[in-house]
mmCIF file of C-alpha atoms in Angstrom:
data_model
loop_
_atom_site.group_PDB
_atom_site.id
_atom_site.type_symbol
_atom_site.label_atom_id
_atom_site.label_comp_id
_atom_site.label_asym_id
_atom_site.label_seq_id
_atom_site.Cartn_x
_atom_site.Cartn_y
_atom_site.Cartn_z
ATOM 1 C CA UNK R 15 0.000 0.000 0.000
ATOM 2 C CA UNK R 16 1.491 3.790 -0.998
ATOM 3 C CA UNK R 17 2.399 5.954 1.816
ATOM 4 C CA UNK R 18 -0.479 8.596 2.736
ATOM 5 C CA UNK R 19 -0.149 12.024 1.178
ATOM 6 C CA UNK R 20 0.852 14.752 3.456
ATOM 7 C CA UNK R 21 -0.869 18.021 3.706
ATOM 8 C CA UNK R 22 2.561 19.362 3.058
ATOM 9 C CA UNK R 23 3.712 16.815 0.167
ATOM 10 C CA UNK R 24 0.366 18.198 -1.379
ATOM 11 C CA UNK R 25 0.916 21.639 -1.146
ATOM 12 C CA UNK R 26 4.432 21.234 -2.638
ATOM 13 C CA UNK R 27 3.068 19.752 -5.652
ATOM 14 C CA UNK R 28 0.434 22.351 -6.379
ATOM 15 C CA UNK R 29 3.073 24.793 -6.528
ATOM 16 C CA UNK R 30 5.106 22.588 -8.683
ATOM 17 C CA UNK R 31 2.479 22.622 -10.573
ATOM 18 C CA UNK R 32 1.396 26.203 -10.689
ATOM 19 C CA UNK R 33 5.564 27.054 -11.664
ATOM 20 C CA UNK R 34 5.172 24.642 -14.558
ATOM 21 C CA UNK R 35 1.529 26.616 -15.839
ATOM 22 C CA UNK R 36 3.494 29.741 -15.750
ATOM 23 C CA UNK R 37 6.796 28.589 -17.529
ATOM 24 C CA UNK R 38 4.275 27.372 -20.220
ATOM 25 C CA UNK R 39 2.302 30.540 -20.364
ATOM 26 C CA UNK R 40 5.640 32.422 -20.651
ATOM 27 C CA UNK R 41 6.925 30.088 -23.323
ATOM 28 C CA UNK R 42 3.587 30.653 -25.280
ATOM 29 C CA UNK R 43 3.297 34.294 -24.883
ATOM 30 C CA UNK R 44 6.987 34.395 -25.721
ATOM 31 C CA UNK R 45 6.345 32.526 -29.126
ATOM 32 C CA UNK R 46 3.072 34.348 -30.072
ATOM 33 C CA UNK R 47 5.214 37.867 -29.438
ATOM 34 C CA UNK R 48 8.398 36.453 -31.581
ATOM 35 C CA UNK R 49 5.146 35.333 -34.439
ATOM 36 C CA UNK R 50 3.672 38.509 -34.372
ATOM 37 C CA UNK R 51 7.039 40.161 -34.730
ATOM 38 C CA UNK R 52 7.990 38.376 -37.607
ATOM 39 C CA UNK R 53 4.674 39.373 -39.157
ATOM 40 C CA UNK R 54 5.673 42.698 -38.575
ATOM 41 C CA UNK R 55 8.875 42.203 -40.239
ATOM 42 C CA UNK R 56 7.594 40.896 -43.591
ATOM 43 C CA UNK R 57 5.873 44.148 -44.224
ATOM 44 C CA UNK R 58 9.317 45.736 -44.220
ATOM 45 C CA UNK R 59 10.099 48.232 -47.004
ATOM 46 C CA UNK R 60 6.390 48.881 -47.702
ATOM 47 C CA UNK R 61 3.660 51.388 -47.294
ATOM 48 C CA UNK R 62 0.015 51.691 -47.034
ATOM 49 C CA UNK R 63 -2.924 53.714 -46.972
ATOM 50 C CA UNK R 64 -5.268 53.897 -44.109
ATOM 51 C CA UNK R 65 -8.371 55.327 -42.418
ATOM 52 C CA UNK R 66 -9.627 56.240 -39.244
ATOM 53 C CA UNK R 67 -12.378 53.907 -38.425
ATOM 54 C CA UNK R 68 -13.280 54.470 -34.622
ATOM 55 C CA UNK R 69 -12.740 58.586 -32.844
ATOM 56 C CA UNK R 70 -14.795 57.945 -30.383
ATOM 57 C CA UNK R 71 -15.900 60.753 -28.445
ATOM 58 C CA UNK R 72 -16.089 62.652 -31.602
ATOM 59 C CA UNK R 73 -13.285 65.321 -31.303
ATOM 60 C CA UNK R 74 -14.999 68.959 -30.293
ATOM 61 C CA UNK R 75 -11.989 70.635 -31.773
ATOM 62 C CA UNK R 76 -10.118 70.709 -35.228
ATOM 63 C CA UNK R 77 -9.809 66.735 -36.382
ATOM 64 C CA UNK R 78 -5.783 66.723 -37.078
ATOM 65 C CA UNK R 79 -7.163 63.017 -38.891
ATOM 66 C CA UNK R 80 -10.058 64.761 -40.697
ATOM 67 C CA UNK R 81 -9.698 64.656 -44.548
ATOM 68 C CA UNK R 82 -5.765 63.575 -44.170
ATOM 69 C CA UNK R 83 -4.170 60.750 -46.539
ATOM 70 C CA UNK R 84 -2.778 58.794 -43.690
ATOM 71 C CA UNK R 85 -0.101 55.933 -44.106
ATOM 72 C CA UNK R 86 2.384 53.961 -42.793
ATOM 73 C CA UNK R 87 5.525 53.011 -43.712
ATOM 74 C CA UNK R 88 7.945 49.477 -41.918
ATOM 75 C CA UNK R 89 10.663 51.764 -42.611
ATOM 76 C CA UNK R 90 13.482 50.524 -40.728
ATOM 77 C CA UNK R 91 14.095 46.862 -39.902
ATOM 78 C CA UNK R 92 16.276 44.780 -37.541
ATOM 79 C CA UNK R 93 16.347 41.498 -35.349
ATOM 80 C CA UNK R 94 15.429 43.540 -33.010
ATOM 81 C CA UNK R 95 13.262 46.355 -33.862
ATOM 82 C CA UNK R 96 10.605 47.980 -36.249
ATOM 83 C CA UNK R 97 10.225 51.616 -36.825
ATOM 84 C CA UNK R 98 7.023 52.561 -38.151
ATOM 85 C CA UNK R 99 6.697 55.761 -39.419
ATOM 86 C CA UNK R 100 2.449 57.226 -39.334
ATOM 87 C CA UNK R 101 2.518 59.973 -41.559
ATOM 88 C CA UNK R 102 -0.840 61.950 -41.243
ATOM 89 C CA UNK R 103 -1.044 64.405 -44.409
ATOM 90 C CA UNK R 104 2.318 66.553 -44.258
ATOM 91 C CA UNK R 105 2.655 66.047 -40.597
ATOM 92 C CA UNK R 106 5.899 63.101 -40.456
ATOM 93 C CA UNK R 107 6.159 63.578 -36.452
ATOM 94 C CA UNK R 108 4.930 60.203 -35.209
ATOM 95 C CA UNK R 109 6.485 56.759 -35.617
ATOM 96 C CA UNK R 110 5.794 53.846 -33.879
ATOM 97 C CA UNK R 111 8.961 51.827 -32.593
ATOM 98 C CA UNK R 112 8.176 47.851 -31.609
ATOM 99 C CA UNK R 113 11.118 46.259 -29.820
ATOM 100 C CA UNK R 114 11.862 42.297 -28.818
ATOM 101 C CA UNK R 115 11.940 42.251 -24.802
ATOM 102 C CA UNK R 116 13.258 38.945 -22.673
ATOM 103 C CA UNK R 117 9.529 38.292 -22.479
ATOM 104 C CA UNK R 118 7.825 39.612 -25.718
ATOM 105 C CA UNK R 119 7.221 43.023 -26.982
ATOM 106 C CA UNK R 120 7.956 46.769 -26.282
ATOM 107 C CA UNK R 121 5.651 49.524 -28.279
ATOM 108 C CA UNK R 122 6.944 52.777 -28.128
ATOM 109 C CA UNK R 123 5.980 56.749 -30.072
ATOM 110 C CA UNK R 124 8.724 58.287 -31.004
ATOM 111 C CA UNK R 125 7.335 62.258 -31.691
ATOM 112 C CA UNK R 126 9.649 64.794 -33.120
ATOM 113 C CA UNK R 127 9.356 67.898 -34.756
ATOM 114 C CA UNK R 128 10.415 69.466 -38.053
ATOM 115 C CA UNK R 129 13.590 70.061 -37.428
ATOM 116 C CA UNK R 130 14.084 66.300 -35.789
ATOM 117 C CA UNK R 131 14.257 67.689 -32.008
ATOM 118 C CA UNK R 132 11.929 65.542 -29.656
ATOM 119 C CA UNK R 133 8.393 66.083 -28.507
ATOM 120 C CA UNK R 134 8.111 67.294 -25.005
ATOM 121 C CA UNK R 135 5.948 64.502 -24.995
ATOM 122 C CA UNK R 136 7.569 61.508 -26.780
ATOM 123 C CA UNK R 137 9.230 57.742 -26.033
ATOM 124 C CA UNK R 138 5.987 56.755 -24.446
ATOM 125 C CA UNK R 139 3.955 53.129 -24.892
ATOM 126 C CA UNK R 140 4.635 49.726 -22.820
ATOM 127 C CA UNK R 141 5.537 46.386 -22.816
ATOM 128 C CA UNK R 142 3.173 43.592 -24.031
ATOM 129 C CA UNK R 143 0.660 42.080 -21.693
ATOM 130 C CA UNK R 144 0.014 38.085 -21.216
ATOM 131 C CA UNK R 145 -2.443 36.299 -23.725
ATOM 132 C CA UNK R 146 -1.038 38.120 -27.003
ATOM 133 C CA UNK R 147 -1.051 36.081 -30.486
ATOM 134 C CA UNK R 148 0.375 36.421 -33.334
ATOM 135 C CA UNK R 149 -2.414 38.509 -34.876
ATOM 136 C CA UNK R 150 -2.562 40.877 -32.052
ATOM 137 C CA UNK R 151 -0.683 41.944 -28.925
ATOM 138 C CA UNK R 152 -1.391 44.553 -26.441
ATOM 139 C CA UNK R 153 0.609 47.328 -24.476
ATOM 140 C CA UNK R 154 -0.550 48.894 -21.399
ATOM 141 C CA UNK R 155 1.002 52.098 -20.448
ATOM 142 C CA UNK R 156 4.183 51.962 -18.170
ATOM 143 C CA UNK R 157 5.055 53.573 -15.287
ATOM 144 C CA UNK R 158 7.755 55.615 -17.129
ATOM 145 C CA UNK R 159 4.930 57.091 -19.522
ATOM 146 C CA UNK R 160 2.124 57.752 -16.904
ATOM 147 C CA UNK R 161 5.334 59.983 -15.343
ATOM 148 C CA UNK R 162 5.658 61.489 -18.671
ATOM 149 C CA UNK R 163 1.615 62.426 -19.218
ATOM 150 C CA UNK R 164 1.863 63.588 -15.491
ATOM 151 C CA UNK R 165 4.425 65.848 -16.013
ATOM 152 C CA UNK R 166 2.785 67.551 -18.869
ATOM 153 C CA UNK R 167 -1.032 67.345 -17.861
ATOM 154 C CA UNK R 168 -2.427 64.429 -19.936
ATOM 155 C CA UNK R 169 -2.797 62.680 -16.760
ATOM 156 C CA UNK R 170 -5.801 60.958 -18.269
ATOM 157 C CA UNK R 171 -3.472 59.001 -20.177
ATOM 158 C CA UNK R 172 -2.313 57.155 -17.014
ATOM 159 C CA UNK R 173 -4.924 54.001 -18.084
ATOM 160 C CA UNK R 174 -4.205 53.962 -22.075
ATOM 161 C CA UNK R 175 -3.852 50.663 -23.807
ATOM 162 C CA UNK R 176 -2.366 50.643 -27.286
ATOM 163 C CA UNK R 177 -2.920 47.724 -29.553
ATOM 164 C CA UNK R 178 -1.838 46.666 -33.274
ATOM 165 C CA UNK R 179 -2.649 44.086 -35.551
ATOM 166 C CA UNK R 180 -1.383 42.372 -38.175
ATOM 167 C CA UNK R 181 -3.224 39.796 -40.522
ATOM 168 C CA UNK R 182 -0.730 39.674 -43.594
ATOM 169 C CA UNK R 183 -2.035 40.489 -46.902
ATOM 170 C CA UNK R 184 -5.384 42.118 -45.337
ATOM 171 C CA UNK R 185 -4.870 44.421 -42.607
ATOM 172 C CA UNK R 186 -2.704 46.380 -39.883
ATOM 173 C CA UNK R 187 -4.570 48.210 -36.995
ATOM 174 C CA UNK R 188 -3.432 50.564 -34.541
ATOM 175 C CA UNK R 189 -5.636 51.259 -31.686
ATOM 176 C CA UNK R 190 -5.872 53.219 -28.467
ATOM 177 C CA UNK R 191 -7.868 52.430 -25.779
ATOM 178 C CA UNK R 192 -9.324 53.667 -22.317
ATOM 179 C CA UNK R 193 -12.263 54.436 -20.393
ATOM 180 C CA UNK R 194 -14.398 56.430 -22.323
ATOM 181 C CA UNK R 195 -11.834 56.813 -25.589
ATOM 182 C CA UNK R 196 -11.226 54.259 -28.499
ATOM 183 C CA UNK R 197 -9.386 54.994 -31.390
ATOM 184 C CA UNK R 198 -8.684 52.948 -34.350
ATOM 185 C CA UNK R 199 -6.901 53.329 -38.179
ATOM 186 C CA UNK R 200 -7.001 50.362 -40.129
ATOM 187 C CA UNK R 201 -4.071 49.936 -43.073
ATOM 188 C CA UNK R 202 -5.210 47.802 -46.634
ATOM 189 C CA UNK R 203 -2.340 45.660 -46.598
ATOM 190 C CA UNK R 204 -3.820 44.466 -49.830
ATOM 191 C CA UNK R 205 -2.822 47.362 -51.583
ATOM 192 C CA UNK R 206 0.855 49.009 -50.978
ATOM 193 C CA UNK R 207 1.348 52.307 -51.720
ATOM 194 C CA UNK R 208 4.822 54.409 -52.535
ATOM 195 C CA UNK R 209 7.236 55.218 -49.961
ATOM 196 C CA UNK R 210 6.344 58.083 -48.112
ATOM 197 C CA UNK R 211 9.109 61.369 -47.180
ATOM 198 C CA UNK R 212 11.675 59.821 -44.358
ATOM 199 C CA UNK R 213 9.948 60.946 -40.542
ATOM 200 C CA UNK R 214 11.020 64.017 -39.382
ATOM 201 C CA UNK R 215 14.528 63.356 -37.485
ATOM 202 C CA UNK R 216 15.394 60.469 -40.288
ATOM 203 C CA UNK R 217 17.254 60.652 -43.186
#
């Protein structure tokens, strides 16, 4: 007959048990970040149209989106990292920078101005949460950007989520979230479009 179970053999082997679930959830979130990278990656060297799908609450101001031609371009390419550029009519400030962490993803704006100095507000985004895929991966706001939006009064800012998508050969979304805000621009990956001016601060 087997020994009896102890109360503390049990609880040992629970814990085993929960490590292993979370070395597998790591492993899978790490592969579905490394997928959706290399999706990423074979857009590189192209650009493409979008449009503004979701502005919700409707701005109460001037639209800077509002009759724009709006495109990105996977400009710059490495192992390592993407640089996006999001060129909104003449405007070439914004591009979006995704970078390979230990554990998955890093999303981050770079914001310049004309002459290539920085934003006062710029460099902000997050690391990928758990539960991405290869389609889509999320990035709630880090501690170093809710600093950044404190600093310069967008404190409401502090909760954003950013998310992109990728499903080759049909679409690419960027979207921000929060409470009460959603904002979306899908790309036609069917249907590249020329090369766009270098952002502002590139060459």
């Amino acid at each position: 007959m087997a020994p009896p179970i102890s109360a503390g053999d049990a609880h040992e082997g629970d814990a085993g048990n929960a490590r292993q679930d979370d070395e597998h959830d790591e492993e899978a979130d790490a592969a579905a970040a490394d997928a959706f990278f290399e999706r990423l990656a074979g857009l590189c060297g192209h650009a493409f149209a979008g449009r503004v799908v979701i502005d919700a609450p409707t701005p109460a101001g001037d639209d800077p989106f509002a009759g724009k031609a709006l495109v990105m371009h996977v400009r710059e390419c490495s192992q390592r990292e993407l640089r996006i550029p999001f060129h909104v009519g003449d405007d070439r400030s914004r591009t979006w920078v995704v970078t390979r962490t230990r554990k998955g993803l890093r999303l981050k704006h770079d914001h310049r101005h004309a002459d290539g100095s920085d934003d006062d507000v710029t460099l902000y985004g997050g690391d990928s949460e758990a539960g991405g895929s290869a389609r889509r991966q999320q990035f709630p706001v880090d501690d170093d950007s809710r600093a950044t939006f404190t600093r310069t009064n967008r404190a409401v800012s502090n909760t954003n989520v950013w998310a992109i998508e990728v499903e080759p050969g049909q679409l690419f979304v960027y979207e921000l979230a929060r409470p009460g805000r959603l904002f979306r621009v899908e790309f036609d990956l069917g249907q590249p479009v020329a090369a766009p001016p270098p952002p502002w601060g590139s060459r």
